[in-house]
mmCIF file of C-alpha atoms in Angstrom:
data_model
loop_
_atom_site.group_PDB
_atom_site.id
_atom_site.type_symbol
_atom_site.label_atom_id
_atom_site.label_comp_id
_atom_site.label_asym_id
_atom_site.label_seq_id
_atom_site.Cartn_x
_atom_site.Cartn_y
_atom_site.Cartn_z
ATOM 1 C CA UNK A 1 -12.034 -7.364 12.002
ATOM 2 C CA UNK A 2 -10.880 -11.127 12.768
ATOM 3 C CA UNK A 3 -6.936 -11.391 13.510
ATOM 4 C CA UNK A 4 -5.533 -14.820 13.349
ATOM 5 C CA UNK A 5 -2.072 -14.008 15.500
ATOM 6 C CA UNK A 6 0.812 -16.269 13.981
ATOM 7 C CA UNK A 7 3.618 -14.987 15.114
ATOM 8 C CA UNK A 8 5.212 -14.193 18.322
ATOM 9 C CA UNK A 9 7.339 -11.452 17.581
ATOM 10 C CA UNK A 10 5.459 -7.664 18.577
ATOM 11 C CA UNK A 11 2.384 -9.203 17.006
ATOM 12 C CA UNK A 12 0.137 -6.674 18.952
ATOM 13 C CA UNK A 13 2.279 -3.947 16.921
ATOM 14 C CA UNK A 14 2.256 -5.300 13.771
ATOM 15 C CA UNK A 15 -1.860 -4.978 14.079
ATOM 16 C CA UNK A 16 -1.653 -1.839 14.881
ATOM 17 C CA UNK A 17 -0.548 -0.796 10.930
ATOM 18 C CA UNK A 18 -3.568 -2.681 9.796
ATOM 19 C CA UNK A 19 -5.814 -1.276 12.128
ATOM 20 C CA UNK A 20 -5.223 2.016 10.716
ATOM 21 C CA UNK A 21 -6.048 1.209 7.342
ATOM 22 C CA UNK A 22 -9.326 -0.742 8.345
ATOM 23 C CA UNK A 23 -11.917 2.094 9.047
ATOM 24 C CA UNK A 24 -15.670 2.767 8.362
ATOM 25 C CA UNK A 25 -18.736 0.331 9.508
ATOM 26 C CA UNK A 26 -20.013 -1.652 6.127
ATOM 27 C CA UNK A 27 -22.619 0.394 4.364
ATOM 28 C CA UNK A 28 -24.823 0.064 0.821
ATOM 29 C CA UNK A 29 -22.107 -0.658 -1.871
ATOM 30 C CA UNK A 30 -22.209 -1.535 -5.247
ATOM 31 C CA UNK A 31 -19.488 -4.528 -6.103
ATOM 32 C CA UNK A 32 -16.996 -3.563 -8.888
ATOM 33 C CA UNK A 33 -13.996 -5.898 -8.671
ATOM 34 C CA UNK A 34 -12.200 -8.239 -7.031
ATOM 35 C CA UNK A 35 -8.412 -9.065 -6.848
ATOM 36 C CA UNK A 36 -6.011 -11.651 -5.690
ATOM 37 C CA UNK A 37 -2.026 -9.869 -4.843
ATOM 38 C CA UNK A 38 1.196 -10.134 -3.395
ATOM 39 C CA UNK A 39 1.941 -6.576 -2.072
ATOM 40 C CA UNK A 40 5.053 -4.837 -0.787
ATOM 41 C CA UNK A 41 4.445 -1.543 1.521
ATOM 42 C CA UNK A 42 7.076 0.990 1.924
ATOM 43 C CA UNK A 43 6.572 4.079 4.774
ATOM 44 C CA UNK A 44 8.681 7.054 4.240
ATOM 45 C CA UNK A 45 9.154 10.140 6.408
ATOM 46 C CA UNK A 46 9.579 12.754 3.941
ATOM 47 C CA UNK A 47 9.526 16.722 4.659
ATOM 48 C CA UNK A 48 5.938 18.083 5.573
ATOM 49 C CA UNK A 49 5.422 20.778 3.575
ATOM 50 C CA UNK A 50 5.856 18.175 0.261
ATOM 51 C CA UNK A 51 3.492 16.103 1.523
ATOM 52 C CA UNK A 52 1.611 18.963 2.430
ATOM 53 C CA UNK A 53 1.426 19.815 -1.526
ATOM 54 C CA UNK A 54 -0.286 16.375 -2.368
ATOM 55 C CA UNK A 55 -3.020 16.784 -0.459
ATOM 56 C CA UNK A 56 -6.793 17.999 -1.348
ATOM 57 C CA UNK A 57 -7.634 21.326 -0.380
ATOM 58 C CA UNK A 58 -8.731 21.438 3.627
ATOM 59 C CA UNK A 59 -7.141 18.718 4.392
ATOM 60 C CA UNK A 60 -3.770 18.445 6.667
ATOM 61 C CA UNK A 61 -1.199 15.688 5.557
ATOM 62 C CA UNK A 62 -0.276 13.427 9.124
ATOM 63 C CA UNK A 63 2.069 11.396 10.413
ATOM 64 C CA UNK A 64 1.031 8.554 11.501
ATOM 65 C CA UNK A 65 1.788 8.523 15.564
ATOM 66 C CA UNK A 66 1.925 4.346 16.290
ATOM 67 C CA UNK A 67 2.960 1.034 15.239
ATOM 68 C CA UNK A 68 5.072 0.050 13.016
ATOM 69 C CA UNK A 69 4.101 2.811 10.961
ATOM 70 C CA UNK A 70 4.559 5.173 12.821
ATOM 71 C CA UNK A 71 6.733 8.150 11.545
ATOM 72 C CA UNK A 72 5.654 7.657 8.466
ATOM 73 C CA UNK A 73 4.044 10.780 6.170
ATOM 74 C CA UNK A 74 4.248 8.841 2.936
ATOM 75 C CA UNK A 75 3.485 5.283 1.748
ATOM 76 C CA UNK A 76 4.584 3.348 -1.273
ATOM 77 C CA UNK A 77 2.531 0.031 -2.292
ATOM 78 C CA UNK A 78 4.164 -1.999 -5.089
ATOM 79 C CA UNK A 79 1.065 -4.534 -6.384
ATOM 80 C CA UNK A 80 1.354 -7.575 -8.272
ATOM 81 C CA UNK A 81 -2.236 -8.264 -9.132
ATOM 82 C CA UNK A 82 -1.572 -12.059 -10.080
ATOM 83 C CA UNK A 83 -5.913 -12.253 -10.819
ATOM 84 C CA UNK A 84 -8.402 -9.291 -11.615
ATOM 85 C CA UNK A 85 -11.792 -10.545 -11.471
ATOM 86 C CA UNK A 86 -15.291 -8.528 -12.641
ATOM 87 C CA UNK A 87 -18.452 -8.089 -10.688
ATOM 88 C CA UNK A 88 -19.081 -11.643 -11.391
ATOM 89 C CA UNK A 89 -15.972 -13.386 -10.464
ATOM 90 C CA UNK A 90 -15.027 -13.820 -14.734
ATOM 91 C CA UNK A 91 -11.409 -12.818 -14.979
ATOM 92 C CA UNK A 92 -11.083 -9.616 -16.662
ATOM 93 C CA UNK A 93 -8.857 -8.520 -19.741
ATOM 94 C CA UNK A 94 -6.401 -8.123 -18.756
ATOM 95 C CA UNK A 95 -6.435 -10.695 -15.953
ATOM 96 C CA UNK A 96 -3.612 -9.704 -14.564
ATOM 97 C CA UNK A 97 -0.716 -6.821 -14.041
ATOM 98 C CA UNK A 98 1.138 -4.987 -11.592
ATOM 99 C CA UNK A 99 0.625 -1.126 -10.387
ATOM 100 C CA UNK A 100 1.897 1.219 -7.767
ATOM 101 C CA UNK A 101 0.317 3.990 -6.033
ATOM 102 C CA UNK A 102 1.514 6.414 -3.691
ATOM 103 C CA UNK A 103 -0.531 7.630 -0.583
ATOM 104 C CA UNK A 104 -0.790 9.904 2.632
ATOM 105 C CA UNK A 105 -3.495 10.246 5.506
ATOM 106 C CA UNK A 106 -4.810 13.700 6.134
ATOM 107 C CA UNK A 107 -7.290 15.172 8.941
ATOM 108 C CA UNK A 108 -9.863 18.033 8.256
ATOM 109 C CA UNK A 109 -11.250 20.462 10.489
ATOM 110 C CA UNK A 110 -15.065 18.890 11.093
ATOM 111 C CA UNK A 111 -14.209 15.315 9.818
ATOM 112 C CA UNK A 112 -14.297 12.440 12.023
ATOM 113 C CA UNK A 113 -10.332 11.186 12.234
ATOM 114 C CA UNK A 114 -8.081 10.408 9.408
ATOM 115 C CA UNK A 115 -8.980 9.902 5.725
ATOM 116 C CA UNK A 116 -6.672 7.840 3.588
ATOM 117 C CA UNK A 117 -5.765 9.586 -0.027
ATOM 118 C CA UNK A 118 -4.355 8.368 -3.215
ATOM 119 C CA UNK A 119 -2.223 10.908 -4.155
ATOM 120 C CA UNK A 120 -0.569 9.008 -7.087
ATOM 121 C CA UNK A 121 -1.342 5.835 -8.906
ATOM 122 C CA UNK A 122 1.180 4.096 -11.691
ATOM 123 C CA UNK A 123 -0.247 1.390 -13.946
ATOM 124 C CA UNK A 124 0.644 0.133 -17.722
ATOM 125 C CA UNK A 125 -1.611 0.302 -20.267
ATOM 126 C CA UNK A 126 -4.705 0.151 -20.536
ATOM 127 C CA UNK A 127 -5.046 3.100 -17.701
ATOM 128 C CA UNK A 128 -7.892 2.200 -15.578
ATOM 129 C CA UNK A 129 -7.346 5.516 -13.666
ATOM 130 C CA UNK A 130 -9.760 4.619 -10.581
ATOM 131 C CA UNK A 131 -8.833 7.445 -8.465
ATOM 132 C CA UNK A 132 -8.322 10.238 -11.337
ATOM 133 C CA UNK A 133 -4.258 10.708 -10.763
ATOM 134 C CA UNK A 134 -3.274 7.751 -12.496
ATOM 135 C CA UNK A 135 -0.034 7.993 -15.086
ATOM 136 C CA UNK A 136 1.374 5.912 -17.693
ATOM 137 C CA UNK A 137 4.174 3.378 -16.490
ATOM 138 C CA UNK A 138 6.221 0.150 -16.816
ATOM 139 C CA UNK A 139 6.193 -1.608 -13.819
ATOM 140 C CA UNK A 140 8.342 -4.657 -13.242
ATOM 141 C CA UNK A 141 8.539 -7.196 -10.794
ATOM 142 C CA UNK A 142 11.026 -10.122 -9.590
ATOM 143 C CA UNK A 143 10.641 -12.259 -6.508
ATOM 144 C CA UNK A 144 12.284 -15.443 -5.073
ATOM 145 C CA UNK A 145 12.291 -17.766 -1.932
ATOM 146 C CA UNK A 146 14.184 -20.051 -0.662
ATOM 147 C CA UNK A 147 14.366 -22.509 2.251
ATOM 148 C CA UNK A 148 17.245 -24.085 3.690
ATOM 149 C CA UNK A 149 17.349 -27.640 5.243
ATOM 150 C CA UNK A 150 16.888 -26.267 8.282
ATOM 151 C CA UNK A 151 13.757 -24.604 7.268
ATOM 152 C CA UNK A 152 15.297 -20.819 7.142
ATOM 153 C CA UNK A 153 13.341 -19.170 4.829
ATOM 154 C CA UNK A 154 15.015 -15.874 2.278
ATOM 155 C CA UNK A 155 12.709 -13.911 0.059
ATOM 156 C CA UNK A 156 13.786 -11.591 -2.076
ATOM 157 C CA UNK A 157 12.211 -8.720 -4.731
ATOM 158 C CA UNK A 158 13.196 -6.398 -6.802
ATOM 159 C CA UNK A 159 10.462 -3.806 -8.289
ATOM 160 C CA UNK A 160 11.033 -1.160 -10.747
ATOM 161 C CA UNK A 161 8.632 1.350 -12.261
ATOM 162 C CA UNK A 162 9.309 3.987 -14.399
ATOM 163 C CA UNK A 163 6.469 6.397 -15.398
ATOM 164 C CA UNK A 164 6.423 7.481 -18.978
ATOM 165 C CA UNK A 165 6.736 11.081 -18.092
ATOM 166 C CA UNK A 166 10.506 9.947 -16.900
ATOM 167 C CA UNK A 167 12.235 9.313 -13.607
ATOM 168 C CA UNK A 168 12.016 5.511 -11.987
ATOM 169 C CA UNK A 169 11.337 4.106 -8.359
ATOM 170 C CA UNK A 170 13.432 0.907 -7.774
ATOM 171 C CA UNK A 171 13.360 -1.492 -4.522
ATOM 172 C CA UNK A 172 15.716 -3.988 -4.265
ATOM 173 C CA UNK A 173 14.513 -5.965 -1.088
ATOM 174 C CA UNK A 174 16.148 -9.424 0.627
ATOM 175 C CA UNK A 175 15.125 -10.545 4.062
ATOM 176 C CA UNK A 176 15.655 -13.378 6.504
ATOM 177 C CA UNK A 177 11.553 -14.228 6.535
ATOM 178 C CA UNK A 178 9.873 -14.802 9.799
ATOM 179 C CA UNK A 179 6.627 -15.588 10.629
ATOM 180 C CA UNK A 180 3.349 -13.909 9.148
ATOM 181 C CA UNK A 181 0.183 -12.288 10.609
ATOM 182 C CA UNK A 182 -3.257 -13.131 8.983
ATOM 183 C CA UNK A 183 -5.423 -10.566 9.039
ATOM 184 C CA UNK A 184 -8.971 -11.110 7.862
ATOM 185 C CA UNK A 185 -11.778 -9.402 7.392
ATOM 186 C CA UNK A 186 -10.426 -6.260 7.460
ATOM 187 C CA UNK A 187 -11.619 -2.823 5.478
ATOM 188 C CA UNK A 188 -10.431 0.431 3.810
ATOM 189 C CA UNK A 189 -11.872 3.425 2.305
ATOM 190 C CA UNK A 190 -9.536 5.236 0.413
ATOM 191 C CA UNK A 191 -9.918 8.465 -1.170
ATOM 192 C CA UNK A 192 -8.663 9.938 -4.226
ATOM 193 C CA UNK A 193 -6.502 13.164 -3.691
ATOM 194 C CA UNK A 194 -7.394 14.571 -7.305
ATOM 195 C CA UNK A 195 -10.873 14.351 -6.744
ATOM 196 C CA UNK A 196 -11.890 14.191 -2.487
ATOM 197 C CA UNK A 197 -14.912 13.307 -2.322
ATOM 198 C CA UNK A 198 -15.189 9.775 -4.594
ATOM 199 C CA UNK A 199 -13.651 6.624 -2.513
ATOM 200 C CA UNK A 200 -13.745 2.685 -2.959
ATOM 201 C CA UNK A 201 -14.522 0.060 -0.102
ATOM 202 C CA UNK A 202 -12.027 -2.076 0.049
ATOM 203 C CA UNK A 203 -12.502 -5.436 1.785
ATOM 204 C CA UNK A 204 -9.545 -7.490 2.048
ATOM 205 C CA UNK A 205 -7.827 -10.705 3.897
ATOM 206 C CA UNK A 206 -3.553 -10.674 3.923
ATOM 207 C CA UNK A 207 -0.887 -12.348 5.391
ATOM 208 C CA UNK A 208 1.449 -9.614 6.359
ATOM 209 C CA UNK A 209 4.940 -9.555 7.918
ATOM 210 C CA UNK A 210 7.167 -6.796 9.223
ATOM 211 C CA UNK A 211 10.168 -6.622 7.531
ATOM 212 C CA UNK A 212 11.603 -3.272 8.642
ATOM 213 C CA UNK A 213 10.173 -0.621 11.198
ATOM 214 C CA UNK A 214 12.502 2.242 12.641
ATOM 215 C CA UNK A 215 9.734 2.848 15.380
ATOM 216 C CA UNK A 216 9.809 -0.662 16.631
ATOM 217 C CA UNK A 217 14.040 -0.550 15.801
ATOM 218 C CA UNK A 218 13.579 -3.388 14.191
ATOM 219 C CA UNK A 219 16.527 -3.232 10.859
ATOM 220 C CA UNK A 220 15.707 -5.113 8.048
ATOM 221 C CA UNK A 221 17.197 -8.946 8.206
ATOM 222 C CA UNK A 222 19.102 -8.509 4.805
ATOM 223 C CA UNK A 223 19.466 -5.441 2.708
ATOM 224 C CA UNK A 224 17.529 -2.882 1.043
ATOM 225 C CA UNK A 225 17.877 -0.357 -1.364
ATOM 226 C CA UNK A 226 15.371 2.173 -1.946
ATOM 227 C CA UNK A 227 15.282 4.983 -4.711
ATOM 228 C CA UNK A 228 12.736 7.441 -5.518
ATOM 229 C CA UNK A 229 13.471 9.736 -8.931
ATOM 230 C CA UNK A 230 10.540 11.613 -10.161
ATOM 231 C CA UNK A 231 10.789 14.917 -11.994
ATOM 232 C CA UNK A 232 6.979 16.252 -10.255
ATOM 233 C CA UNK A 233 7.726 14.606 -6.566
ATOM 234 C CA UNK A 234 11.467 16.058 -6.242
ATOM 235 C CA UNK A 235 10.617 17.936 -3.624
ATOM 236 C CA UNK A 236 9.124 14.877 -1.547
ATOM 237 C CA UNK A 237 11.897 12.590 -2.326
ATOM 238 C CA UNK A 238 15.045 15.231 -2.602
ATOM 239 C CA UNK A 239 17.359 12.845 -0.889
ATOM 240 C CA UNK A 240 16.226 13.695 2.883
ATOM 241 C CA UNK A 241 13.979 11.367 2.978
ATOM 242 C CA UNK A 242 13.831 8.829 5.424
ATOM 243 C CA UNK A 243 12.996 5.075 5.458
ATOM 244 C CA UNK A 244 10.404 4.288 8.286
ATOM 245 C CA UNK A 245 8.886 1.165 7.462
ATOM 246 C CA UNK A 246 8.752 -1.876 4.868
ATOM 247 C CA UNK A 247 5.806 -4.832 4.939
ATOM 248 C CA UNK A 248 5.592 -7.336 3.213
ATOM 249 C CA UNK A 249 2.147 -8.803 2.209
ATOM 250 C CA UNK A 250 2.838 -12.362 -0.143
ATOM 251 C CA UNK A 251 -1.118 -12.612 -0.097
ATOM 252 C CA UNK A 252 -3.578 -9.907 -0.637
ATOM 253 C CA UNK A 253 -6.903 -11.540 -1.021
ATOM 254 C CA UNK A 254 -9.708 -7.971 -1.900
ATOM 255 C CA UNK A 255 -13.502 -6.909 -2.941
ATOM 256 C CA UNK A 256 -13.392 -3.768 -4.321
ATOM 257 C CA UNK A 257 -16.931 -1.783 -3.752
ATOM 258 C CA UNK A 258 -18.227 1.768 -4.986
ATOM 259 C CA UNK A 259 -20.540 3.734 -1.814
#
């Protein structure tokens, strides 16, 4: 994996969090996809035992032990897919839309380290359903920036999804922006929870920043709000919940591969 280090502020940390989603050597793949993003990543620390519940059988939800992850159980990625592309690189239809998915990493006895699952995807219609556990949802999406004279940049979003089946997430994000990390070349396999054994290959460039990280105690520059309401996942997000990390990835630049 080739970093490009742009910032001078923990840098070495901020790594760290992609470092633990880029595992696995590159192997025989079959190209399925590509897309081009802007992301937002949210880490929670929510009780064990419900993220316990959303994982495959054998396998033992974590928490993730470094970086600016770290203390995190659960993660929340708000996409904006602004281009889907097909094997070929021909736009598909449609060519563009925005999703959410919810995941965990788990450890199994006799498996070597941690596996990244998909325990929960969101998308409008027409459901792709990649990983098996997707569910019906509007997803919406605003975003700004601004710079000053003096070259102080704000960004701010707002996300909102709210599954069919009823309840709604909402993020309501602003931020004093600093400066970016570009990671490239980096790679994830991640696993569906509703059905273990089937993964993607994701290979990916981003420009990420850390917004917010409660290991590093580093507050967020701005505010935040944060709400999780869903009927199935009330146990996860009952109000104890805590708020361990928020990224922010303005470009998100994947190949998406079957094994």
């Amino acid at each position: 994996m080739k970093i490009i280090r742009m910032n001078r502020f923990r840098t070495v940390a901020l790594l760290l969090a992609a470092a633990l989603i880029c595992t696995g050597p590159a192997r025989a793949e079959t190209k399925v996809g590509a897309t081009v993003e802007s992301r937002l990543l949210v880490g929670f620390k929510v009780d064990d035992a419900a993220a316990q519940a959303w994982m495959p059988e054998g396998w033992k939800a974590i928490t993730l032990p470094k970086g600016p992850l770290a203390g995190a159980n659960v993660m929340l990625v708000l996409m904006d897919r602004h281009l889907i592309l097909d094997p070929e690189g021909k736009p598909q239809t449609p060519s563009s839309g925005r999703a959410a998915a919810l995941l965990s990493y788990g450890v199994a006895e006799g498996q070597p380290g941690p596996r990244l699952f998909i325990t929960r995807v969101f998308e409008p219609a027409p459901i792709v359903d990649p990983y098996g556990n997707s569910v019906p949802a509007q997803i919406t999406r605003s975003a700004q920036s601004s710079v000053g004279a003096d070259g102080a940049t704000t960004r701010s979003e707002a996300w909102v999804v709210t599954p069919e089946s009823g309840g709604q997430i909402a993020v309501d994000l602003s931020f004093a922006s600093g400066t970016a990390a570009l990671v490239k070349g980096a790679e994830a396999l991640p696993y569906s929870a509703a059905k273990p054994e089937f993964h993607r290959i994701y290979r990916y460039d981003q420009m990420v920043e850390l917004v917010m990280s409660a290991a590093m105690d580093k507050p967020v520059a701005g505010d935040v709000a944060v709400t999780v309401d869903l009927p199935d996942m009330a146990a996860m997000f009952d109000g104890s919940q805590q708020l361990a990390a928020i990224l922010s990835i303005p470009v998100y630049i994947r190949d998406v591969f079957l094994p």
